[in-house]
Every structure is written in C-alpha cells, then in structure tokens.
CSV table of C-alpha atoms and ligand atoms in Angstrom, one decimal:
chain,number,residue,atom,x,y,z
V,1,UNK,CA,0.0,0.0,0.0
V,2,UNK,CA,1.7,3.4,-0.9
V,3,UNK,CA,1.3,6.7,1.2
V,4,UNK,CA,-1.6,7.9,-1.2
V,5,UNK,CA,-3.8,5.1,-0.1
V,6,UNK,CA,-3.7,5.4,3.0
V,7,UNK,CA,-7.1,6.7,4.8
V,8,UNK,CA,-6.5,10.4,6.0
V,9,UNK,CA,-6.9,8.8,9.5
V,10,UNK,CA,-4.5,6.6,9.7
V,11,UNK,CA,-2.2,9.1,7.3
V,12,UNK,CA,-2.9,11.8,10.0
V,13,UNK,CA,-1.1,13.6,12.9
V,14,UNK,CA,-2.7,11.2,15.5
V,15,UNK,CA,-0.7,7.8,14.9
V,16,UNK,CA,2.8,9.9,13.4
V,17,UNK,CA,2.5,6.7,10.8
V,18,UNK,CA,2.8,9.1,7.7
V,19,UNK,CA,4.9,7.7,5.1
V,20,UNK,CA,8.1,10.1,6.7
V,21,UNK,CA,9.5,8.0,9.7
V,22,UNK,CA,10.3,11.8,10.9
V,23,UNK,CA,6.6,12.9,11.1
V,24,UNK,CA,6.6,14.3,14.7
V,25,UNK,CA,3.4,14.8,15.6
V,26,UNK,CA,1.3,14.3,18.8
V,27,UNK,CA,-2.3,13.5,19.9
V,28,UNK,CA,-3.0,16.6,21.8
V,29,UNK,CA,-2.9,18.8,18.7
V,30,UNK,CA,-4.9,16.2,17.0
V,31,UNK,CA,-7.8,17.1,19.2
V,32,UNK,CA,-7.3,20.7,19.2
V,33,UNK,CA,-9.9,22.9,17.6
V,34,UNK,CA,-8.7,24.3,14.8
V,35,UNK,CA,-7.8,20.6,13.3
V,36,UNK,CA,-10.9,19.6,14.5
V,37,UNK,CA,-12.6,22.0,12.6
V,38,UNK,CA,-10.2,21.7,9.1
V,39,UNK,CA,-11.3,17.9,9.3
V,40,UNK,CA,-14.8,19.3,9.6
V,41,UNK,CA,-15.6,17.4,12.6
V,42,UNK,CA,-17.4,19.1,15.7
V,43,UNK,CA,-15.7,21.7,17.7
V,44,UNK,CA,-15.7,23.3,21.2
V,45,UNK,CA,-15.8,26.8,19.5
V,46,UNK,CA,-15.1,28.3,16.4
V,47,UNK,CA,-11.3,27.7,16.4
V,48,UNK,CA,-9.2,31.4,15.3
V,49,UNK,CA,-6.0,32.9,14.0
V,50,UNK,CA,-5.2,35.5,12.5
V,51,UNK,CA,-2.9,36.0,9.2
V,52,UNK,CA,0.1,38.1,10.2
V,53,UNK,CA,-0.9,37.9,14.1
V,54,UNK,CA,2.9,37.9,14.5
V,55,UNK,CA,4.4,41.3,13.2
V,56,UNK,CA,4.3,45.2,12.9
V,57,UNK,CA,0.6,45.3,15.8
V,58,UNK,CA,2.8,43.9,18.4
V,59,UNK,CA,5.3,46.2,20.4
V,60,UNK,CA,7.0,42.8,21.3
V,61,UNK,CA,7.6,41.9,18.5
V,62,UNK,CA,9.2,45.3,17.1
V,63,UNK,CA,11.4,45.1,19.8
V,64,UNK,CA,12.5,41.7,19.1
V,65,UNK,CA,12.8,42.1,15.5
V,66,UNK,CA,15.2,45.7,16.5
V,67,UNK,CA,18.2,45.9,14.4
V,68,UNK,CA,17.4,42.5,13.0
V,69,UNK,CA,16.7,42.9,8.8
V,70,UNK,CA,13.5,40.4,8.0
V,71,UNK,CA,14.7,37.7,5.9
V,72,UNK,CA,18.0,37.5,8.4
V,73,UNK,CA,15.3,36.9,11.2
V,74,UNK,CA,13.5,34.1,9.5
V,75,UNK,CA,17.1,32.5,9.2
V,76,UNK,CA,17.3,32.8,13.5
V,77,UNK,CA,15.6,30.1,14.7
V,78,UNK,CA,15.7,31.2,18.3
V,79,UNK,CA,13.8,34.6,17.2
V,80,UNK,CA,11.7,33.0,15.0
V,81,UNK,CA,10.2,30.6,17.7
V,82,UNK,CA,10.1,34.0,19.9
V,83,UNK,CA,8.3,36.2,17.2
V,84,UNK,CA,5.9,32.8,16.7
V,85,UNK,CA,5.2,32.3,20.2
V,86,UNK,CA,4.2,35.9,20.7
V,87,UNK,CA,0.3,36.0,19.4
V,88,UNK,CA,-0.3,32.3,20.7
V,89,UNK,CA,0.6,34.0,24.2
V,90,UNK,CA,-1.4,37.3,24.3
V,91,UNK,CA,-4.2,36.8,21.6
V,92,UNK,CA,-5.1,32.8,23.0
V,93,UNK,CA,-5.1,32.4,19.2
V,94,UNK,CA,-6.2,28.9,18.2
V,95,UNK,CA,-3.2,28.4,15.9
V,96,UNK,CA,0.3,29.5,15.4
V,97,UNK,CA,1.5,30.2,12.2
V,98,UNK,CA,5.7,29.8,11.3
V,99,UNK,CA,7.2,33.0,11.7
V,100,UNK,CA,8.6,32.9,7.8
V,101,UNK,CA,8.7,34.8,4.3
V,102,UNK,CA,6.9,33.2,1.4
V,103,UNK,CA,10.3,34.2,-0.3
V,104,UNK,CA,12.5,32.5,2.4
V,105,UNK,CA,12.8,29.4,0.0
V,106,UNK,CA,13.9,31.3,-3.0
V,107,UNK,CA,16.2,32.9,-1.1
V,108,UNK,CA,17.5,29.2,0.2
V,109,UNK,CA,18.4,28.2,-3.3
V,110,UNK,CA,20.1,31.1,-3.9
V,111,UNK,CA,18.2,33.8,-5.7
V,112,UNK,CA,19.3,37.0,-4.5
V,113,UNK,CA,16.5,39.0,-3.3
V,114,UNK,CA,15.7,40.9,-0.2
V,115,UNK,CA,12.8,42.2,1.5
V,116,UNK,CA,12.5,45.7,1.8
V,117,UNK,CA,10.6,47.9,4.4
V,118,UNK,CA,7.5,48.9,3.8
V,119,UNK,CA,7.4,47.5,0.1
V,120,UNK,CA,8.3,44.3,0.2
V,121,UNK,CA,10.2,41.5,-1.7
V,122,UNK,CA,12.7,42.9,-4.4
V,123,UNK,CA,14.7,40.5,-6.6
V,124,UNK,CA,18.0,41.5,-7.9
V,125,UNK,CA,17.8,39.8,-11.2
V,126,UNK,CA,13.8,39.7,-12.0
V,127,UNK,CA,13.4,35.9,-14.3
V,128,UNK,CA,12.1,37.3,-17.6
V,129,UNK,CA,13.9,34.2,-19.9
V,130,UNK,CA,14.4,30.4,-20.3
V,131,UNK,CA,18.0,31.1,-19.7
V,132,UNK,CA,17.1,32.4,-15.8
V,133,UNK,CA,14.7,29.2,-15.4
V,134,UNK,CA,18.3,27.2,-14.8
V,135,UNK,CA,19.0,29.4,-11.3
V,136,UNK,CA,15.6,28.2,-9.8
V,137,UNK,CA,17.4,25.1,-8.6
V,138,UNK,CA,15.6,22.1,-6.0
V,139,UNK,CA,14.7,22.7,-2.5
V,140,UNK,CA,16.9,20.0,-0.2
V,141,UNK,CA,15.8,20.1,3.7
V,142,UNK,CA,20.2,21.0,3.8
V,143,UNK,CA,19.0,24.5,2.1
V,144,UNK,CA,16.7,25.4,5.1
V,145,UNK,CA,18.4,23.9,8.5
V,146,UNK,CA,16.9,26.8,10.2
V,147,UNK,CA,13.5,25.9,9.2
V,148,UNK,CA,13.6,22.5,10.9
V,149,UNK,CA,15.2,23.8,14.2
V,150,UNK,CA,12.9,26.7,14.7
V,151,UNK,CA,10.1,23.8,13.8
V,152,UNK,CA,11.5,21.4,16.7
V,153,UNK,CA,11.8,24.4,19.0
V,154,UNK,CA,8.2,25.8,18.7
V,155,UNK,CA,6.0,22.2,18.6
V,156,UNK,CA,8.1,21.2,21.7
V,157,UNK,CA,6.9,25.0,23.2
V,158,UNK,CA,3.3,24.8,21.4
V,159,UNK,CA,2.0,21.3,23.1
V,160,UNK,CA,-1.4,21.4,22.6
V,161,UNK,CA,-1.6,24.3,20.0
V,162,UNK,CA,-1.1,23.5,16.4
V,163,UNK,CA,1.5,24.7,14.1
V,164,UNK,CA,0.6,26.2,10.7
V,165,UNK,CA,3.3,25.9,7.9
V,166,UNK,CA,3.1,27.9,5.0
V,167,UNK,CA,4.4,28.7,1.3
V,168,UNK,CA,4.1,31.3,-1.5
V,169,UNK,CA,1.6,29.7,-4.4
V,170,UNK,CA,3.7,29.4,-8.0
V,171,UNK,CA,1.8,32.4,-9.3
V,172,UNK,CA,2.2,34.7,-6.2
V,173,UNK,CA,6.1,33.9,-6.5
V,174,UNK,CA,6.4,34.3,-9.9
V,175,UNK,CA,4.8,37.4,-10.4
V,176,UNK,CA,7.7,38.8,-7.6
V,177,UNK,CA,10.3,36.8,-9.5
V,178,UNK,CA,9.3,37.9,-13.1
V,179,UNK,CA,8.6,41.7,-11.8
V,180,UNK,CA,11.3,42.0,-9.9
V,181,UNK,CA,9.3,43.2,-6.8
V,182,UNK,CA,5.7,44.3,-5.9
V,183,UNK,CA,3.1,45.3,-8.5
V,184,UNK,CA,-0.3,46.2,-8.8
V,185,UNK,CA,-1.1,44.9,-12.1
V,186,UNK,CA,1.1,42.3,-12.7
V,187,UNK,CA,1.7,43.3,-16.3
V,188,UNK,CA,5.2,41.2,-16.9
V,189,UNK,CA,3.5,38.0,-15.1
V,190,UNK,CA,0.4,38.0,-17.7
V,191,UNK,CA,2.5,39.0,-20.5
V,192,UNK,CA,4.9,35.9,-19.7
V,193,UNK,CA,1.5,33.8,-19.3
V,194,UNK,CA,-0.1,35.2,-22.6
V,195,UNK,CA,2.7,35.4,-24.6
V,196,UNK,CA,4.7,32.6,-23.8
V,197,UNK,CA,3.1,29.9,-22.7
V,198,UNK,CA,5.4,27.3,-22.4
V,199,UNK,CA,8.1,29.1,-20.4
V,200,UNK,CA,5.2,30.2,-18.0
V,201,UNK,CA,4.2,26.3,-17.5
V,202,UNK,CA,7.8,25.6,-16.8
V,203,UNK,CA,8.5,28.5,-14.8
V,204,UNK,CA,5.0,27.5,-12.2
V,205,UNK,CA,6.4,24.1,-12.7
V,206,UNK,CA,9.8,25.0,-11.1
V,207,UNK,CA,8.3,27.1,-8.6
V,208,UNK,CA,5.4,23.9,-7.4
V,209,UNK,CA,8.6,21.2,-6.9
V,210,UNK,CA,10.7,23.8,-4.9
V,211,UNK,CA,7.3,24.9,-2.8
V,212,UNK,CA,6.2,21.2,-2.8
V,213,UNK,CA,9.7,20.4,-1.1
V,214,UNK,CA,9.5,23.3,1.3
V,215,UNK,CA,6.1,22.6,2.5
V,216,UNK,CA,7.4,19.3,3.4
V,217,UNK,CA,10.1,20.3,5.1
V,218,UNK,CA,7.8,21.7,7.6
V,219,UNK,CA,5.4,19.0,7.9
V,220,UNK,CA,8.0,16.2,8.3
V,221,UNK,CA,9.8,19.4,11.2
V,222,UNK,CA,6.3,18.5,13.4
V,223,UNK,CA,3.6,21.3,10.9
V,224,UNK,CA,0.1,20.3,12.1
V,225,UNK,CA,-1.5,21.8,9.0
V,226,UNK,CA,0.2,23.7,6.1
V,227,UNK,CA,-1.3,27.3,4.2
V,228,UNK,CA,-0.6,28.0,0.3
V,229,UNK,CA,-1.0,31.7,-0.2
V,230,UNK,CA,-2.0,32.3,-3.3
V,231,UNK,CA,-1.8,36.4,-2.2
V,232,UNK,CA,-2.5,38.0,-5.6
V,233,UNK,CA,-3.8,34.8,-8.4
V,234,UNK,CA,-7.1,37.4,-7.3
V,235,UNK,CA,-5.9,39.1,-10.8
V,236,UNK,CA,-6.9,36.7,-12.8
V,237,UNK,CA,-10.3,35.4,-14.5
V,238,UNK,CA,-11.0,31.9,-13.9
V,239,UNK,CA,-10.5,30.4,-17.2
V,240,UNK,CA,-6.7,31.5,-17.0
V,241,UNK,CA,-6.4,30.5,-13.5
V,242,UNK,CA,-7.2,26.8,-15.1
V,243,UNK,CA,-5.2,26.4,-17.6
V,244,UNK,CA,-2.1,28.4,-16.5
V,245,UNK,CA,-2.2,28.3,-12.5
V,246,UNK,CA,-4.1,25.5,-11.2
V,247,UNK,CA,-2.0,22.7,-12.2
V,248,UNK,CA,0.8,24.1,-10.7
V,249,UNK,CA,-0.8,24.7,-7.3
V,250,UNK,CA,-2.5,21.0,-7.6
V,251,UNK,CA,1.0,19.7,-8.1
V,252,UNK,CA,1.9,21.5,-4.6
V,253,UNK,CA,-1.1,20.0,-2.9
V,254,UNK,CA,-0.4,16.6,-4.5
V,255,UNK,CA,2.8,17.0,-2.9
V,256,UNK,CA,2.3,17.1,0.5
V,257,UNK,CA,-1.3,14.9,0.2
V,258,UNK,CA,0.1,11.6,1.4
V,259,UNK,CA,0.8,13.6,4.9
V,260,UNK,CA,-2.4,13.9,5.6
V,261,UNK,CA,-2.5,17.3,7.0
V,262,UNK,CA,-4.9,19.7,6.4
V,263,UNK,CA,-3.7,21.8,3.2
V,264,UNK,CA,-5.4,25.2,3.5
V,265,UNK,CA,-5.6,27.6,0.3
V,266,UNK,CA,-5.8,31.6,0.7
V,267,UNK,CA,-6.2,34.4,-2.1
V,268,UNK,CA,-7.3,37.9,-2.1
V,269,UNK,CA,-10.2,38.8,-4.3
V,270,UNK,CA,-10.3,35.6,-5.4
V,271,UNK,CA,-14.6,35.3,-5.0
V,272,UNK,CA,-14.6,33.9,-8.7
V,273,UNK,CA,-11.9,31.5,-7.8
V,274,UNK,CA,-13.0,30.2,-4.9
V,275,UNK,CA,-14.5,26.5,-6.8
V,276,UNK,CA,-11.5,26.0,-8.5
V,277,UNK,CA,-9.1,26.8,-5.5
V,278,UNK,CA,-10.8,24.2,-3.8
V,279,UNK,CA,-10.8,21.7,-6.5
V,280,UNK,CA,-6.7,22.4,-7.1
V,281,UNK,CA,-6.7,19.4,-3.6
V,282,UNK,CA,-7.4,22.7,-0.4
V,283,UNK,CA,-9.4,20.8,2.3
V,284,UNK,CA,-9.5,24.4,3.9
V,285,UNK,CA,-10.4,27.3,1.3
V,286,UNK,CA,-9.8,30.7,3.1
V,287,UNK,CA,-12.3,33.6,1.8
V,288,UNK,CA,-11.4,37.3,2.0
V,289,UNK,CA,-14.6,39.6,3.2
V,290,UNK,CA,-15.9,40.4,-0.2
V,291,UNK,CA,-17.9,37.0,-0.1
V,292,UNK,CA,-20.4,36.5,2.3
V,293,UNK,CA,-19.5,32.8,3.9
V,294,UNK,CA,-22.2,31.2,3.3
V,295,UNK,CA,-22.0,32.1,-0.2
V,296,UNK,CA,-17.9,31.1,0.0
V,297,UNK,CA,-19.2,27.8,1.0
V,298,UNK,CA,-22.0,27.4,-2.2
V,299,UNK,CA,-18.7,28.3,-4.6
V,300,UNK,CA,-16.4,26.2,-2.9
V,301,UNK,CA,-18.9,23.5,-2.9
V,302,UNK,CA,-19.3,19.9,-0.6
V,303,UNK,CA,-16.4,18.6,1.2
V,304,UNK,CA,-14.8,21.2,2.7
V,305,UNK,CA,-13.7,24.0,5.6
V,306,UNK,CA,-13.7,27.6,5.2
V,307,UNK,CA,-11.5,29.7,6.8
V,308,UNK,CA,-12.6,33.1,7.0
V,309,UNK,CA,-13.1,36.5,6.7
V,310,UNK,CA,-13.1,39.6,9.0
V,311,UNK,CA,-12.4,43.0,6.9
V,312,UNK,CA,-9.1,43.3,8.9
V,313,UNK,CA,-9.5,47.3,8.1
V,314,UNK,CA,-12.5,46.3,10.7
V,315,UNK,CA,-10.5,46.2,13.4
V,316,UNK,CA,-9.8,49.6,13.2
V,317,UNK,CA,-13.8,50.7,14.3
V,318,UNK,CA,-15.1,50.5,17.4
V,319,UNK,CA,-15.6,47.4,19.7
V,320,UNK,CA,-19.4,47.4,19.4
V,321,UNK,CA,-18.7,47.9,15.5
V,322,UNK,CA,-16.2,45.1,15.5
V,323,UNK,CA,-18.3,42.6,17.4
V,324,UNK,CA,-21.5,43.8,15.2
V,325,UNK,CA,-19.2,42.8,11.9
V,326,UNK,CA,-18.0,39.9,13.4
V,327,UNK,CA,-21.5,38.7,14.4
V,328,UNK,CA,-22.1,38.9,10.8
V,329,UNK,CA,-19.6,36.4,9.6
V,330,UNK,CA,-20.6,34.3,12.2
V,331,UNK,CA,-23.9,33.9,11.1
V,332,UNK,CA,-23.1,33.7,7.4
V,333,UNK,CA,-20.8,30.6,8.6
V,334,UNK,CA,-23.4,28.6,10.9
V,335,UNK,CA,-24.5,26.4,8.6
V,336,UNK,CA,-20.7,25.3,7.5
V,337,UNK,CA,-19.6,21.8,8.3
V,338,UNK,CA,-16.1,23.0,9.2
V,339,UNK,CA,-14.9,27.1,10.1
V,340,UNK,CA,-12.3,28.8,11.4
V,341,UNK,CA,-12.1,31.9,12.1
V,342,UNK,CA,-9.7,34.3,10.3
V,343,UNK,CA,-9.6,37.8,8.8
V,344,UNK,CA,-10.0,37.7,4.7
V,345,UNK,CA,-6.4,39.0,4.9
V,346,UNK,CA,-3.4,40.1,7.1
V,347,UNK,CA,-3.4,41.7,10.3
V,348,UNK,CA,-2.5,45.6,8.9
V,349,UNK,CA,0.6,46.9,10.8
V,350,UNK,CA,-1.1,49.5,13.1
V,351,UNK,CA,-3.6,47.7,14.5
V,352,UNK,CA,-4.7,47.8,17.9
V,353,UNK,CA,-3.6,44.5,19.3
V,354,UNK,CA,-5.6,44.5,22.2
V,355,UNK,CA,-8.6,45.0,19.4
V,356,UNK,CA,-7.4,41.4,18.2
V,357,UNK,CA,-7.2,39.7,22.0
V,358,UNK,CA,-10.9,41.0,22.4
V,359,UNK,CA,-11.9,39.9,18.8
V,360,UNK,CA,-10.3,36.3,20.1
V,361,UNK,CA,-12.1,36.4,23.4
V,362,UNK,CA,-15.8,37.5,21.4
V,363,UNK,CA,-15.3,34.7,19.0
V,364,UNK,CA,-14.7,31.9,21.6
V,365,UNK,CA,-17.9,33.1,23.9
V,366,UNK,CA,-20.0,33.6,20.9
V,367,UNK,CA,-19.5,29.6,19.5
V,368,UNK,CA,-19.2,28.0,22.8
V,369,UNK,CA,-20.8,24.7,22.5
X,1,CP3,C1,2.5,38.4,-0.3
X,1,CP3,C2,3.2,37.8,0.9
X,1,CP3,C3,4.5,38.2,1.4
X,1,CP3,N1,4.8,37.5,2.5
X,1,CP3,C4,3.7,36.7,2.8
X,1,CP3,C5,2.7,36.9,1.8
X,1,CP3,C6,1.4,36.1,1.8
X,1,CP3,C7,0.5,36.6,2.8
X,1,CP3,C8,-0.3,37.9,2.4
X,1,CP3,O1,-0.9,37.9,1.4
X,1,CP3,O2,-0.2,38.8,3.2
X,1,CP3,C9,3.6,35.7,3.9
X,1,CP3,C10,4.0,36.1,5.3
X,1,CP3,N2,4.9,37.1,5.6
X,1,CP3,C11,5.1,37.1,7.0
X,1,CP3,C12,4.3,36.0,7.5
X,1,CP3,C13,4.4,35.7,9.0
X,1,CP3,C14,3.5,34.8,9.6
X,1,CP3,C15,2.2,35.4,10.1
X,1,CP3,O3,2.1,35.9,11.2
X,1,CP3,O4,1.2,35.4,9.3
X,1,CP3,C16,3.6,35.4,6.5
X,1,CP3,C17,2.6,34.3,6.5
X,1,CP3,C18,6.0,37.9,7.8
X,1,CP3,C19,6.3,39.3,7.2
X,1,CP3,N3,6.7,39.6,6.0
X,1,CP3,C20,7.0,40.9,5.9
X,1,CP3,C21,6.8,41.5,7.1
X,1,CP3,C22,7.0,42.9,7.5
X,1,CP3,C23,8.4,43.2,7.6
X,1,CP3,C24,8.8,43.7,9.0
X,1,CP3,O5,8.2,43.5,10.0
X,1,CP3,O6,9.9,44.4,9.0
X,1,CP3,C25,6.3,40.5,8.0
X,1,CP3,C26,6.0,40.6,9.5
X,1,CP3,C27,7.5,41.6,4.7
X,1,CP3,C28,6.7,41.3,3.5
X,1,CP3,N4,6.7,40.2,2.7
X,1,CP3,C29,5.8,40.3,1.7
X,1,CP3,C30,5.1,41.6,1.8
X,1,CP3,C31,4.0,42.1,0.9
X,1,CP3,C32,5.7,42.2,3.0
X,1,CP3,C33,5.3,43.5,3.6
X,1,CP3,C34,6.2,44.6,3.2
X,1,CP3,C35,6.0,45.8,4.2
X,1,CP3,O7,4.9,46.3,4.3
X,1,CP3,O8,7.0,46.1,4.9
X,1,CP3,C36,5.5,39.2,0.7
C-alpha cells in the first residue's frame, strides 16, 4: 500500500504513521480545535488565528525584530520561535503560524533578493527568460536547516496548540520573480503567461517542486497543518487561472497529500476562484470579506472548511462595530460543516492589538458549545 492510499486517518497527525519516519506529531494537537474543525468534525468553539498575528501590531515583536533585517530573522531560529510564540501567548489564538517569508525558500536556493521595508520582496535579477529558469534550482531540507530547528523548538513550546506551515503559491512567487518586486497589475507575469506559454508552464512548474519540497520540510519538522497563499492569483479570471495556475498549485497540494495534514488555500479577491481553488486538492479554502461565507461555501462547494473572513481594516472601528461585523460572519458561517475563524487577509501593521485579543475572546464566547 503506498502513502496515497492510506485513509486520512491513519495518514494523520494522530498515529505519526505518515509515510516520513520523521513525522513528529502528537495526539493533543490532534484534538485541538482548529484541526478539528479543518477535518470538519465538531468543535468546542469556532477555532481562530489570525494572518500576520505575528508582526508590525505587536510592540513585542518590534522590539525583538530591532536591528534585525526580515529575511536574516527568518534564518534565526531562536527569534523566530520568539516572534511565533508571541500572538499564541497574548491573543489565545487557536493556531500559530511559522514566523517565515513566502520568499525565504527562494532565497535558500540562492536567488538574491531581499525584502525591503514597507514594500516588500525585491529580486536583484527579476526571471524574464528560459536562460534564468536554470537558477531556480531544488529545495533539499540542507538548504533550510533553520527551518527545521525553529520547527523542533516551537512544537516542543506549542503542546497542545497546532502549528501552521506555509508557502508562497507558484503564481504569487512568480509574479515577484518575473517583476522584480511588488506590482499592482502584474503586467510582466500576464505578459509571460499570454505570450509565452510554455516558459510560463515551466517556470509555475519549477516554482510547485521547490514549494512542494518546502512545505514538506515543515510537515515532516512537526507542521500540524500547512497554508498555500496564493496572495495576488485574485488578478486573474477563472479560465486562466485553469489552464495556467491551477495545475501548478495541484502539483503542490499533490505534494504534500500523502501527509495527511490539512492543506489550506488563501487568495485575495479571489470570490470567482473560490471553486476551483478548492478543487486544485485545499481541504480548507480561506475567503477574504468580499464573499459573504455562506455564499464562499456554495462556490467552494461539498467537502470542505472555510476559513474566514473579517475585513481586517474592521478592526480599526469600534468594539461594538467590530463585534457587530464579526456577528455577521458568524452567522453567514453557521451552517458550515467546518470554520475557522480568520480575517480575509493580514493583520494591517497598526492595528490595535488589544482589538485582536478581544476579537479572540468574542469569538470563543460567541460559538461556545
Ligand atoms: C504576499 C506575501 C509576502 N509574505 C507573505 C505573503 C502572503 C500573505 C499575504 O498575502 O499577506 C507571507 C508572510 N509574511 C510574513 C508572515 C508571517 C507569519 C504570520 O504571522 O502570518 C507570512 C505568512 C511575515 C512578514 N513579511 C513581511 C513582514 C513585514 C516586515 C517587517 O516586520 O519588518 C512580516 C512581518 C515583509 C513582506 N513580505 C511580503 C510583503 C508584501 C511584505 C510587507 C512589506 C511591508 O509592508 O513592509 C510578501
């Protein structure tokens, strides 16, 4: 019997009999909420966390990151189980998610790039040519040591809670590898995908193996669940997203599918998307706040969770406004077999963190069972 056929079960975190002899993985997160809920099973209360609940809203974590550049604090293991630890011990967050940069694995295998303040990921030499295909080498677990320490580090630290892995979609990385950086309308990335097809298919294809490795990385480091963000495939109509995206993202989910852990999938504006984000393998399809839940779960379809989708820009209105808005999603998502609670995207920088420990505590009373 290979991996694939094993029942997700058996395959799962519970019995650590995945087909990695160094899955490390323990009941008590089994149990826990929020993979109670991905496995759309019954739940104590709606399980939350938050995208970017570690970062800019916490004074902690400015002060930990002082003097410390971003991507060389995703390579400090110490600081990154710190920075990590950090919302799971103010907000009670149902979930911690790996202190990382969806660019941290490009950077591994040796594309130079860096990450600047305030704007983001900037690549030195954007990829425009077959030629610069030949410097996206493969991922090896020896490319990312620090990954696996800071893993063992914070699941030893976490117990109970569960540990979210995550990695940059093929699209969302190549449209900062073919730009060169940030952009609003991704005008290189579609004229790659328009105009030359086949170095686009090999390009997404490069970019799913070396994601596919570093997802499981994580997982086989102790990840309870792993997160593809697909940040910006929200620019595209749906019949592209089929024929020049989706295979690419299945081949990541495909990847890591004999694990058995949930496999959650996040875009922004991606309302028209949401079907075939879900059929690319998600069990978990997040939903930003322009689609009502309920009507996130009818596009999605049968079979599976929905994490979801606070206005984060919410958070910024008063407490009776937040819990009013929050109300709403909550009744939009009682009918779903499986939620968890999230904003439809980041924490923004200036938030009030205190607004987020409330928002944590409202949640929990609300969907006590
Ligand atoms: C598109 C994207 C990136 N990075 C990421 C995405 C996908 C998620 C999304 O859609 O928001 C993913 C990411 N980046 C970061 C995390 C940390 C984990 C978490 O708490 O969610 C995660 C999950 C830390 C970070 N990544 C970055 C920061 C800010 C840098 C800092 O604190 O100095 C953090 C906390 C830098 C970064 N990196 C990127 C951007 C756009 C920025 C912000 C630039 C800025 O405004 O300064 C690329």
């Amino acid at each position: 019997m290979s991996a694939n056929d094993l029942p997700r079960e058996h395959s799962s975190v519970r019995s650590g009999e995945g087909p990695s002899t160094g899955l490390r993985t323990t009941p008590a997160t089994h149990d826990s909420a929020f993979l109670k809920a991905c496995r759309r099973e019954p739940v104590p209360h709606t399980p939350v966390w938050f995208m970017r609940q570690a970062g800019r809203s916490l004074p902690e974590y400015l002060k930990a990151r002082e003097g410390v550049a971003m991507l060389d604090s995703c390579m400090m293991p110490e600081l990154v189980t710190e920075i990590t630890l950090q919302p799971v011990r103010r907000h009670k967050v149902d979930a911690a998610i790996y202190f990382s940069d969806i660019v941290v694995p490009l950077k591994a295998i040796g594309i130079d790039l860096d990450i600047k303040p305030g704007v983001g990921p900037v690549i030195a030499e954007p990829i425009r040519t077959r030629a610069d295909l030949a410097r996206l080498r493969d991922l090896t677990p020896e490319d990312v040591p620090y990954v696996t320490e800071a893993f063992g580090m914070l699941t030893a630290e976490l117990g109970a809670t569960p540990l979210i892995g995550f990695a940059g979609a093929p699209f969302t990385l190549a449209s900062y590898l073919v730009e060169g950086g940030p952009s609003r309308n991704h005008e290189r990335t579609k004229a790659m995908m328009y105009g030359e097809p086949e170095l686009w298919a090999d390009l997404l294809d490069r970019l799913a193996d070396i994601t596919g490795a570093f997802l499981k990385v994580q997982i086989e480091a102790g990840a309870s669940a792993v997160q593809l963000f697909d940040s910006w495939v929200g620019a595209l109509a749906p019949a592209d997203y089929r024929r020049s995206v989706m295979p690419a993202s299945a081949k990541v989910f495909d990847a890591v599918a004999p694990y058995g852990v949930p496999r959650i999938h996040f875009g922004v504006g991606t309302g028209e998307l949401l079907g075939l984000m879900g059929e690319a393998g998600a069990d978990v399809v997040g939903v930003d706040w322009r689609v009502p839940m309920d009507e996130g779960a009818r596009r999605v379809g049968p079979g599976k969770a929905l994490q979801g989708n606070l206005d984060p820009a919410v958070l910024f209105a008063p407490t009776e406004a937040v819990e009013a808005k929050t109300r709403e999603v909550l009744d939009a998502a009682s009918g779903l077999e499986g939620h968890i609670f999230n904003l439809g995207h980041g924490v923004l920088p200036t938030t009030d963190p205190d607004a987020l420990t409330r928002l944590v505590e409202y949640v929990h009373r609300q969907t006590a069972r």
